[in-house]
Coordinates of C-alpha atoms and ligand atoms in Angstrom, one line a residue:
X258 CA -4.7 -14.2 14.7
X259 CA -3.1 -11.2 16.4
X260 CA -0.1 -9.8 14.2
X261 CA 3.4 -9.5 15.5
X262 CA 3.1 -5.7 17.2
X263 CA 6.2 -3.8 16.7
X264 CA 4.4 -0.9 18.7
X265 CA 5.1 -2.5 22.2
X266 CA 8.5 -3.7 20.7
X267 CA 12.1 -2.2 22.1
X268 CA 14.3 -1.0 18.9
X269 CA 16.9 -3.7 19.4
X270 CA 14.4 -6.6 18.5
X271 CA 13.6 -4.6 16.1
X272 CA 17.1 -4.5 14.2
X273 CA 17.4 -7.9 15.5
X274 CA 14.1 -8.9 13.4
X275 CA 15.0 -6.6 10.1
X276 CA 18.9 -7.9 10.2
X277 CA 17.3 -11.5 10.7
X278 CA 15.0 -11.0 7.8
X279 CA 18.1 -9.3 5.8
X280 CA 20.2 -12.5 6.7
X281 CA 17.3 -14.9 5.4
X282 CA 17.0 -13.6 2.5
X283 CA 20.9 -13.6 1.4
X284 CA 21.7 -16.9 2.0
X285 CA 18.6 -18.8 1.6
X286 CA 17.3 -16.9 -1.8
X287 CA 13.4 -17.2 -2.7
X288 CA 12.1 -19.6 -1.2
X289 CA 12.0 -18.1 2.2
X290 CA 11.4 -14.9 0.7
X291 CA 7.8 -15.8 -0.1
X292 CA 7.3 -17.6 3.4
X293 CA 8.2 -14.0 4.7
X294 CA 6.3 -12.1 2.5
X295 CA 3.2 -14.8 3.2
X296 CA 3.2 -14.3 6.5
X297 CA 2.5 -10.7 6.2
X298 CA -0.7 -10.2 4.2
X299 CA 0.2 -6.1 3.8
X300 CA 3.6 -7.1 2.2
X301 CA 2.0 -9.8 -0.4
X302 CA 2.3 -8.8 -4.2
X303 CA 0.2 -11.0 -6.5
X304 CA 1.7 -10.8 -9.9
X305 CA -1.3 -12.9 -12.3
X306 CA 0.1 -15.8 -13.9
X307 CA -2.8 -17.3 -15.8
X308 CA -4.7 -16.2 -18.8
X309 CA -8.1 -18.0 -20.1
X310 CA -10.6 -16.7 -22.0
X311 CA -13.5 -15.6 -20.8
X312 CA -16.3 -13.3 -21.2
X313 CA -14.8 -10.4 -19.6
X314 CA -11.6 -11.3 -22.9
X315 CA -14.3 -11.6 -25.2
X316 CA -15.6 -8.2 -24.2
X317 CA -12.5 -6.6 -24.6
X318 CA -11.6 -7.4 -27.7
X319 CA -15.0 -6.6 -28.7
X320 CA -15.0 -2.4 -27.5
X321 CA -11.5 -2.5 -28.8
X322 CA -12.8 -3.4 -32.2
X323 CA -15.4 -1.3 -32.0
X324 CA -15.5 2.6 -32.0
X325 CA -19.0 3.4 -31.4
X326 CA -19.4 0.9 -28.9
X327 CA -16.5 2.8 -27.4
X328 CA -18.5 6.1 -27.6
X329 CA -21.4 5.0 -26.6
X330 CA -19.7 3.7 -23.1
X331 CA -17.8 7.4 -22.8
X332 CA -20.8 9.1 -23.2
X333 CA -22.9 7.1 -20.8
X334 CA -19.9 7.9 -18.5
X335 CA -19.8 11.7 -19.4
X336 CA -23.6 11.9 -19.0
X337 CA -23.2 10.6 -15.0
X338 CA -20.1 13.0 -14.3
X339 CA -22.2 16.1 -15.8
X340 CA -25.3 15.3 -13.2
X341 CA -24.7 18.4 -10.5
X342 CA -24.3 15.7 -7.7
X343 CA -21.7 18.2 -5.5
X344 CA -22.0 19.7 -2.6
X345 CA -23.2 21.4 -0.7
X346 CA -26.4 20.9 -2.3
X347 CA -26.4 17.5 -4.5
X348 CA -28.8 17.0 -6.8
X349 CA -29.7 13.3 -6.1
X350 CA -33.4 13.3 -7.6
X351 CA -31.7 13.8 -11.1
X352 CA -29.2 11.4 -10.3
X353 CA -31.9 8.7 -9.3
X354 CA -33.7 9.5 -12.4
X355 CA -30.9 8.7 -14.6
X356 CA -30.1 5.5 -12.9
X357 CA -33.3 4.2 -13.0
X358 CA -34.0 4.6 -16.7
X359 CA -30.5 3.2 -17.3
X360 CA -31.3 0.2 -14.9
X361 CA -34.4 -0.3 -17.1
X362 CA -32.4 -0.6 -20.2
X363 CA -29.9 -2.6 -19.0
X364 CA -32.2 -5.1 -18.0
X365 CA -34.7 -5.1 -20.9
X366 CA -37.6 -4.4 -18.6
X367 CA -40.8 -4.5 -20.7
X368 CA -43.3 -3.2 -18.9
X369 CA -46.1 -5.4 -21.2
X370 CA -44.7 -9.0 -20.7
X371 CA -43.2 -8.3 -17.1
X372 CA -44.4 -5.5 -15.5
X373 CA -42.5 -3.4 -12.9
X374 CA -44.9 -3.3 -10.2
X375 CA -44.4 0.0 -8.1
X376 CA -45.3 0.2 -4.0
X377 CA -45.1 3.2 -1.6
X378 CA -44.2 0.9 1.0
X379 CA -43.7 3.7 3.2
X380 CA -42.7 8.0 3.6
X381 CA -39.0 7.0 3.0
X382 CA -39.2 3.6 0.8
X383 CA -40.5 3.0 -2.6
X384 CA -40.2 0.3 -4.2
X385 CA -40.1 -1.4 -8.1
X386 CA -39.9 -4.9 -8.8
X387 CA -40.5 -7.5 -11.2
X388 CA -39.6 -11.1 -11.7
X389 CA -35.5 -10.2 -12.3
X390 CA -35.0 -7.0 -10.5
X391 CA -36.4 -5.5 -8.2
X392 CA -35.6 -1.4 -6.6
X393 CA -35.2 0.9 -4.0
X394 CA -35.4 4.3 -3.9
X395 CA -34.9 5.0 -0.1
X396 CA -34.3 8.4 1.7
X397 CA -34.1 9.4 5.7
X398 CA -33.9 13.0 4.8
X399 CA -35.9 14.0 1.9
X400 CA -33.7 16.0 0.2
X401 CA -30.8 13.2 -0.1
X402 CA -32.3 9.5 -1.6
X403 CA -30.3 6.5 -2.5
X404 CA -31.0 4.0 -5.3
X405 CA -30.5 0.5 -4.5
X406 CA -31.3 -2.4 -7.0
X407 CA -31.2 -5.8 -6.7
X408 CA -30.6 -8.5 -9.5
X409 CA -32.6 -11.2 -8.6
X410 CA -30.3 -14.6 -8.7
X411 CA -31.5 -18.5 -8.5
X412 CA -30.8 -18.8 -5.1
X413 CA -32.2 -15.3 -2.6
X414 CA -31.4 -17.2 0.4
X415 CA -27.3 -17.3 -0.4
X416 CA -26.0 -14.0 1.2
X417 CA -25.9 -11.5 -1.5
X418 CA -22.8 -9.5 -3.0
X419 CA -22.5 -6.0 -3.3
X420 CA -21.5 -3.4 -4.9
X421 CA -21.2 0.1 -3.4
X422 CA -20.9 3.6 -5.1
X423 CA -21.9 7.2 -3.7
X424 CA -23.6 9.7 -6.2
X425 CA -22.0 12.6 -4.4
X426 CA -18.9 14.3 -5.3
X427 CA -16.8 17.3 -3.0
X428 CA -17.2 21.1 -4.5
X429 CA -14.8 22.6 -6.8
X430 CA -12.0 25.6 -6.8
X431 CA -13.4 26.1 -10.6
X432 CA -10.9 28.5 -11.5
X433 CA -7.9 25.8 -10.8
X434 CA -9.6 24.1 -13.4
X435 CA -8.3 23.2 -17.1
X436 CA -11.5 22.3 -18.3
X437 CA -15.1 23.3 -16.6
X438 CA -14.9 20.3 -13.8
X439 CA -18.6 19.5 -14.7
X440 CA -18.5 19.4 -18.4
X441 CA -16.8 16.4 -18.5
X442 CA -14.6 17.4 -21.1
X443 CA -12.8 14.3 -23.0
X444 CA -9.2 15.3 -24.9
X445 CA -6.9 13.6 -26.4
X446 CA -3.7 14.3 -25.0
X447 CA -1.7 11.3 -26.6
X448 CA -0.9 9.9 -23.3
X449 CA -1.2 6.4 -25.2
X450 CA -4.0 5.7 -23.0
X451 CA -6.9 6.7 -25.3
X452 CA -9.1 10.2 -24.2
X453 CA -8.6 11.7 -21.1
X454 CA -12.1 12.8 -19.0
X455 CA -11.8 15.6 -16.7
X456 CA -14.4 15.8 -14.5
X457 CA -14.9 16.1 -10.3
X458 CA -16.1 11.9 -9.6
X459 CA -13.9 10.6 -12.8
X460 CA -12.2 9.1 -9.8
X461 CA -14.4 8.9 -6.9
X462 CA -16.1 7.5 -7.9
X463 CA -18.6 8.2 -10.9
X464 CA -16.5 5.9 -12.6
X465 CA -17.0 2.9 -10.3
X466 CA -20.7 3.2 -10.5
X467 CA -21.1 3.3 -14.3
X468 CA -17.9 0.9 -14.7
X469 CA -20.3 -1.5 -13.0
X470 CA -23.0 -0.6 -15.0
X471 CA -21.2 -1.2 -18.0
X472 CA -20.2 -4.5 -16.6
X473 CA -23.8 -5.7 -16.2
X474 CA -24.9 -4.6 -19.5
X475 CA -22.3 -6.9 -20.9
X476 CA -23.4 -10.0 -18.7
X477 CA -27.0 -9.7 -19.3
X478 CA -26.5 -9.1 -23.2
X479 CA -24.2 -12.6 -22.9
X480 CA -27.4 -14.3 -21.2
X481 CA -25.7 -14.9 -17.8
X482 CA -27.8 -15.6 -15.0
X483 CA -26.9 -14.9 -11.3
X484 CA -27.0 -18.0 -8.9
X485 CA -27.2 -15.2 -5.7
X486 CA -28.5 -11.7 -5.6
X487 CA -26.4 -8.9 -6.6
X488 CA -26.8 -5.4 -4.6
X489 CA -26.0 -2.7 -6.4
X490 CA -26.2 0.5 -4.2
X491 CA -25.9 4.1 -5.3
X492 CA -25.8 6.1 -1.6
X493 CA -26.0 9.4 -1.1
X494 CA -24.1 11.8 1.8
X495 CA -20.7 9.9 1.6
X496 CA -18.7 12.9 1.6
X497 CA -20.0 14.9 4.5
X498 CA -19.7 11.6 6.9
X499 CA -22.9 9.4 5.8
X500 CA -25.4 10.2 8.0
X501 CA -28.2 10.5 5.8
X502 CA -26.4 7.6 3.5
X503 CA -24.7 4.4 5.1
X504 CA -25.5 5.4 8.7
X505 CA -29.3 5.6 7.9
X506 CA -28.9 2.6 5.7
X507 CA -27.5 0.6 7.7
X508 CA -30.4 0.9 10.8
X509 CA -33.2 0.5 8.8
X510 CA -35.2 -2.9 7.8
X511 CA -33.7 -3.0 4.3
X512 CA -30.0 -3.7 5.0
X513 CA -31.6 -6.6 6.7
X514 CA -33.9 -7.1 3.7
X515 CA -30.6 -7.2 0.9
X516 CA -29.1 -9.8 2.6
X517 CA -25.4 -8.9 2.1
X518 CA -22.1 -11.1 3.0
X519 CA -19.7 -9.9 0.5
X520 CA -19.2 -5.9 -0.8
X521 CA -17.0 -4.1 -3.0
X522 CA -17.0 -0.2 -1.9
X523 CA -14.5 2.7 -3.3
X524 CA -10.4 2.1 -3.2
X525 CA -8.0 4.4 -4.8
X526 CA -5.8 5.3 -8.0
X527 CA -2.8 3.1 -8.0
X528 CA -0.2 6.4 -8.9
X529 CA 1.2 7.6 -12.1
X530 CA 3.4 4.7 -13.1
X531 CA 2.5 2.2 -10.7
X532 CA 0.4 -0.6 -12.4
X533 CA -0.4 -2.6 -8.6
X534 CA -3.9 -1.9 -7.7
X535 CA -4.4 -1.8 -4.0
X536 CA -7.0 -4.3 -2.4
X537 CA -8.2 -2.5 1.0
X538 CA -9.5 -4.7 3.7
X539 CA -9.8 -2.5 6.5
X540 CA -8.7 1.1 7.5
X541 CA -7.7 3.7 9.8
X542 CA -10.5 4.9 12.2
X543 CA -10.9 8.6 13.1
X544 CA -10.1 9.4 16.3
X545 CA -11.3 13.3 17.1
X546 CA -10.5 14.5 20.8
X547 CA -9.7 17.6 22.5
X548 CA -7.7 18.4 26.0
X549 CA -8.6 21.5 27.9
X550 CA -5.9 22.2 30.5
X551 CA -6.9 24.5 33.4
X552 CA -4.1 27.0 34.8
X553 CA -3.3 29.9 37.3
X554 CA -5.1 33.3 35.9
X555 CA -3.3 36.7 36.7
X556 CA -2.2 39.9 34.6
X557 CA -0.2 39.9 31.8
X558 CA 2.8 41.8 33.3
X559 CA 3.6 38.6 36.0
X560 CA 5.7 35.5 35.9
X561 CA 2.4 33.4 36.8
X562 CA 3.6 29.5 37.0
X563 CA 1.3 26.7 35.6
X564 CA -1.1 28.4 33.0
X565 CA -2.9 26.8 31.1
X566 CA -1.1 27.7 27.9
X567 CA 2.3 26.4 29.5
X568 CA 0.5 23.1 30.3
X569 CA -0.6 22.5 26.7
X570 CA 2.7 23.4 25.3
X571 CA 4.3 20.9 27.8
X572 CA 1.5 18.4 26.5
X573 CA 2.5 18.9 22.7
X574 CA 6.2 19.3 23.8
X575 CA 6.5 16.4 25.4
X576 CA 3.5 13.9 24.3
X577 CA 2.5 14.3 21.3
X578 CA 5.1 15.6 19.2
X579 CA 7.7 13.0 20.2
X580 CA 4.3 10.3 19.6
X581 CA 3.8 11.3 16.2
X582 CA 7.8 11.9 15.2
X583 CA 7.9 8.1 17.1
X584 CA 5.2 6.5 14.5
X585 CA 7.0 8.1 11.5
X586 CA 10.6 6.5 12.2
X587 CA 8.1 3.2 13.1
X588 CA 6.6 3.6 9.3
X589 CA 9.8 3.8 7.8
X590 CA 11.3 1.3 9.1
X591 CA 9.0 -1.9 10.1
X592 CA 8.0 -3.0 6.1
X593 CA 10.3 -4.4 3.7
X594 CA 8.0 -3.1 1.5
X595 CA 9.1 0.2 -0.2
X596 CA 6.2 1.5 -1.0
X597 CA 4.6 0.8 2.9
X598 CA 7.6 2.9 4.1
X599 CA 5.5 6.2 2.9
X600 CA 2.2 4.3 3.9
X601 CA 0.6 6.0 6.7
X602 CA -2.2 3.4 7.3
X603 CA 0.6 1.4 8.8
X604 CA 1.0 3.5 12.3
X605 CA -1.0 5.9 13.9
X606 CA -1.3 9.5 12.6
X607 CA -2.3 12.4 14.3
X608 CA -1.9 16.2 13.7
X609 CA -2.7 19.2 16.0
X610 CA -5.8 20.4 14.0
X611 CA -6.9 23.3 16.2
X612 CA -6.2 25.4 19.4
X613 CA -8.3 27.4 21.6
X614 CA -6.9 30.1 24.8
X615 CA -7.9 33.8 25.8
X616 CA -10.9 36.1 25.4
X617 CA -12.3 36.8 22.4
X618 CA -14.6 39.3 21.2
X619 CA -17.8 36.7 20.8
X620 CA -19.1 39.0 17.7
X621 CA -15.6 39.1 15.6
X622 CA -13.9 36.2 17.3
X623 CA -11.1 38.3 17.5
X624 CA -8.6 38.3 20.6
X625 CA -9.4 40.9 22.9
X626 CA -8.1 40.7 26.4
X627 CA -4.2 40.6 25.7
X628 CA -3.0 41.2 29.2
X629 CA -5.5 38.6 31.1
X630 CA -3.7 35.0 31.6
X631 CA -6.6 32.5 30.3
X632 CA -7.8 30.2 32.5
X633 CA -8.0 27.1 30.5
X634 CA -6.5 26.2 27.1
X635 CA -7.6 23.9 24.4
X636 CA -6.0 21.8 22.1
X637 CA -8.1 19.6 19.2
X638 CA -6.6 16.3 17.1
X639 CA -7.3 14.4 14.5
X640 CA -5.9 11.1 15.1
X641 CA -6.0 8.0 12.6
X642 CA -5.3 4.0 13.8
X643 CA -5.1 1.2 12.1
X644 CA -7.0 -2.1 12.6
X645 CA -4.3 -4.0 14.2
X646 CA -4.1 -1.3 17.3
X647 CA -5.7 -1.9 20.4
X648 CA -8.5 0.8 20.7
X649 CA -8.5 0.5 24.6
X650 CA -5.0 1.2 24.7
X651 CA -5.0 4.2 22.9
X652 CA -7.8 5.2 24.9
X653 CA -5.8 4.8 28.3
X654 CA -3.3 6.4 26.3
X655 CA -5.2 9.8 25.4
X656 CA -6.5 9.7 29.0
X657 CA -3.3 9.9 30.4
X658 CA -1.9 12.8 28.1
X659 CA -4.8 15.2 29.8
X660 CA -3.9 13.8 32.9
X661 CA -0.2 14.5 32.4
X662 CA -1.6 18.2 32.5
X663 CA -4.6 17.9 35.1
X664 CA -6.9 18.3 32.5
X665 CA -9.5 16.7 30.6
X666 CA -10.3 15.2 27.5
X667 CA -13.7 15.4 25.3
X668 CA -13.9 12.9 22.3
X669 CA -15.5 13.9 19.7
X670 CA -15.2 11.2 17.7
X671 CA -14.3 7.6 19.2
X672 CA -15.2 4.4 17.1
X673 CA -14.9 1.7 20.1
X674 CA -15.0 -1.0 16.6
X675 CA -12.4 -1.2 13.8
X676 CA -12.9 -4.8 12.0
X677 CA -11.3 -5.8 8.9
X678 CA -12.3 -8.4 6.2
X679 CA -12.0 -11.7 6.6
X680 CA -9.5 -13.0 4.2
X681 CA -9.8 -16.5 4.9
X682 CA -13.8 -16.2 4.1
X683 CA -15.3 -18.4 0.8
X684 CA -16.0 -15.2 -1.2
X685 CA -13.2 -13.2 -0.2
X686 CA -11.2 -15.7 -1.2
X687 CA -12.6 -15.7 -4.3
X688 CA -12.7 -11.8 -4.9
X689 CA -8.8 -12.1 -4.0
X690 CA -8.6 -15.0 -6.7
X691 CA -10.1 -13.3 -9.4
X692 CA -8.2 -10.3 -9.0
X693 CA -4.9 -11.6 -8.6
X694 CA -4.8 -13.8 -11.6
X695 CA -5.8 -10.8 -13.5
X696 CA -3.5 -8.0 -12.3
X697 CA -1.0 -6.8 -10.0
X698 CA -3.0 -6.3 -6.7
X699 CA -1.4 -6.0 -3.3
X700 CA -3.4 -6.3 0.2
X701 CA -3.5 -2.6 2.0
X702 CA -5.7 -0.9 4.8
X703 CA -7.3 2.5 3.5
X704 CA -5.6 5.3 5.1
X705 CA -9.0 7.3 5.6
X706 CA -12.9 6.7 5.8
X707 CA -15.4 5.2 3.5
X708 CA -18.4 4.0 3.7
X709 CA -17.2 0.6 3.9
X710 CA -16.7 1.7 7.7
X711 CA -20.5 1.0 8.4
X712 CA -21.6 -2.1 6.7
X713 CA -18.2 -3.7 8.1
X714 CA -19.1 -2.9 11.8
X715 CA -22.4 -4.7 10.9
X716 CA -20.2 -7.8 10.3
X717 CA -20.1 -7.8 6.1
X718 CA -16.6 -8.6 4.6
X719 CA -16.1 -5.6 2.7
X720 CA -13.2 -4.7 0.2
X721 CA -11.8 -1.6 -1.5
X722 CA -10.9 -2.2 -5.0
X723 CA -11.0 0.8 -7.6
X724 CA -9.5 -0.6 -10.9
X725 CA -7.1 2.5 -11.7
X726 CA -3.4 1.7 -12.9
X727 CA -1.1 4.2 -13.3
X728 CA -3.1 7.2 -12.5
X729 CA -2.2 9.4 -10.7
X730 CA -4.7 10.3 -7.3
X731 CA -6.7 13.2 -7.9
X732 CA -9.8 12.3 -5.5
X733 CA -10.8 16.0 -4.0
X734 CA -8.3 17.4 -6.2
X735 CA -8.2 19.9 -9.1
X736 CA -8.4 18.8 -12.3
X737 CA -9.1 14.9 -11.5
X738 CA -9.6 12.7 -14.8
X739 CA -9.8 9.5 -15.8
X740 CA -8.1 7.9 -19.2
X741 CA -10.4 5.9 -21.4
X742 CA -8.4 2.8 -22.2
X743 CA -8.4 2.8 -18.3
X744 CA -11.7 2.9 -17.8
X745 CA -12.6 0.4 -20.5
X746 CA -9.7 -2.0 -18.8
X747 CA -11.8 -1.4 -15.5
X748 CA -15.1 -2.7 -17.1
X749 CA -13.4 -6.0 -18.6
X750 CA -12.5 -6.6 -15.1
X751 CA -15.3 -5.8 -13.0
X752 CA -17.6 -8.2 -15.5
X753 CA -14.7 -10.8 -14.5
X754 CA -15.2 -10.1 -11.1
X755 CA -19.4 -10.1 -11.5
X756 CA -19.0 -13.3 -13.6
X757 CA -17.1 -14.9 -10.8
X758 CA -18.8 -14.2 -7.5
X759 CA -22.1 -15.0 -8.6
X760 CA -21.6 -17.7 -10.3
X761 CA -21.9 -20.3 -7.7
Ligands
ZN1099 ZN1 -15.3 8.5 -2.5

């Protein structure tokens, strides 16, 4: 169903619409409320209502109880974070290793009653497998392997779920740090919310990886048993664009081999005292262009018309800056939802990123003709759209800024594609269930990239769920950490979540 687009919309049905809604909502109270608020997914706030007991409860008031099984979970985590996974040289081979012997444990594999059987199937697949689990360890360059496992459920030919992670983390500015960002130093620094972990990945996302971990130890130990597979991937390259990770993946005979309908990848930190944890169905895709306007050459000293300087400025002057100033007023004022009004994965973004014009020196880069007017002028964007824009008309759009200057346009990046999940779908529906009658979760498109771009495009509903309550966002920031007591929360609810899709 297309949504109601207020970009194509004149500004008087717009405060026609927002006094309508305004009016509504006085004089007919909360009933009509919640039909507004249902009819926009973005603006829908689930607020859990029911509490049962369930495996996930009884697990939580177990590590509550219990210290060392408490430690034992923060040292597992601290162990992940220490592995030198950053770039711009990751060290996934140690990564791998660790995961496998911890995938081992967790599943009891006893290599004398049933034997992991291990095949070379080819230069960039190996495989283990025995009669619950079988692995991947699966590379396109050699330098940067994934680990995939599956746990085998009754039923293979159900479409599996999946759970994504990348191993990667970005570099550090170590001297901005408190602690040494790979120790993973834990400190209590009675914040109420147990120990506090500082480490690069505490939040993206070392800490969805082994919170999932965690979460199958638990199920396995209760004696659960899957009724569909469960994918649990550990990809490599996420944070340098994927293509040796999801890209690679997602061409090669295995994705067809693990079968996926349903996956979980990376979402973000709710904020520092905001317990709503966003649920991202889609995102914004990256548009990267640049416009070269041509111009009249000449000296320096003359009043030369047209150059191609002019003609840029005249395209930033006129197109683009009004564009973007345009799509900010649009973001504050088409939600009813406070926090969307600072969303930008409601509009289109897009910032000047670069400019090129003039002669350089080509060993220093330096400028070095000051009195020669350049012949052509260069201007590069970063520009991010939401799933509910057309792509063609931004397309016809972009075309017709270089035009506007007689010049031309070079994309460097253009995704033609921007699907979203399917929310009425069987298992998203679920998902959604779970989580909303267990927290405060509200329905959001990612402002940025994640791998969830790629299996998406190949037609997989895919959600971003990271369970992180009032914390505040540190991903690629200095000093990122993680609170225990949120951490531990985040397992109780991903063993929920487990428990609950693949069940049936
Ligand atoms: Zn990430």
């Amino acid at each position: 169903m297309k949504r109601f687009n207020f970009y194509n919309s004149s500004p008087s049905i717009l405060i026609i619409v927002l006094c309508c809604v305004l009016f509504i909502n006085v004089v007919f109270g909360s009933d009509q409320q919640q039909q507004q608020i249902n009819a926009d997914p973005i603006v829908d706030i689930h607020i859990p209502t029911t509490t049962t007991t369930t495996l996930a409860d009884q697990y939580k008031s177990k590590i509550y109880s219990d210290q060392s099984l408490r430690d034992d979970i923060m040292k597992r985590f601290q162990d992940y974070l220490r592995l030198p996974t950053q770039h711009p040289k990751p060290d996934y081979a140690t990564a791998i290793d660790f995961l496998l012997k911890w995938t081992r444990s967790v599943f009891h594999i006893d290599d004398s009653t049933d034997p992991i059987k291990e095949v070379q199937v080819n230069a960039n697949l190996k495989t283990g497998e025995n009669s619950i689990l079988k692995y991947y360890i699966f590379h396109c360059n050699p330098a940067k392997p994934s680990f995939i496992f599956t746990w085998k459920g009754r039923d293979a030919s159900k479409g599996s779920i999946m759970i994504n992670s990348h191993t990667d983390v970005v570099p550090v500015d170590k001297d901005q740090w408190k602690y040494p960002p790979f120790d993973a130093t834990m400190v209590d620094e009675n914040t109420g919310k147990g120990r506090r972990v500082y480490s690069r990945g505490s939040q993206d996302m070392k800490n969805i990886g082994t919170g999932y971990m965690e979460a199958l130890v638990a199920l396995v130990e209760s004696g659960f048993k899957p009724e569909r597979n469960l994918q649990v991937v550990f990809i490599a390259d996420e944070e340098i664009g994927g293509d040796d990770g999801w890209e690679c993946l997602i061409q090669n005979e295995l994705w067809k081999e693990l079968n996926v309908s349903f996956g979980i990848d990376e979402g973000l930190a709710s904020g520092l005292d905001e317990d709503i944890i966003p649920i991202y169905y889609g995102e914004n895709v990256a548009h990267w262009f640049e416009i070269t306007a041509t111009g009249n050459v000449g000296h320096g000293s003359q009043f030369i018309p047209q150059t191609a300087t002019e003609k840029i400025y005249k395209l930033l002057n006129e197109k683009v800056f009004p564009f973007r100033e345009q799509q900010q007023v649009q973001m504050r004022l088409q939600t009813n939802n406070p926090r969307e009004k600072t969303q930008c994965s409601t509009v289109i973004t897009i910032n000047l990123t670069g400019l090129r014009a003039g002669h350089t020196n080509k060993e220093t880069g330096e400028f070095s003709s000051p009195n020669v007017i350049p012949r052509t002028a260069t201007a590069l964007f970063d520009m991010r759209i939401p799933p509910h824009i057309d792509l063609k008309e931004i397309e016809i759009m972009l075309r017709s800024w270089a035009d506007f200057v007689n010049g031309t346009i070079k994309f460097i990046e253009q995704p033609k594609i921007n699907p979203v999940a399917d929310l009425n779908d069987e298992t998203v529906k679920k998902f959604l269930d779970i989580v909303s009658s267990r927290m405060k979760t509200e329905l959001r498109i990612f402002p940025a990239a994640t791998d969830a771009r790629f299996p998406r495009a190949a037609g997989v509903n895919m959600i971003g769920y990271s369970y992180m309550p009032n914390t505040k966002v540190l991903l690629h920031d200095h000093n990122e950490y993680l609170d225990e007591n949120v951490y531990l929360d985040s397992i109780v609810h991903y063993i929920a979540i487990l428990e609950g899709l693949l069940q049936n």
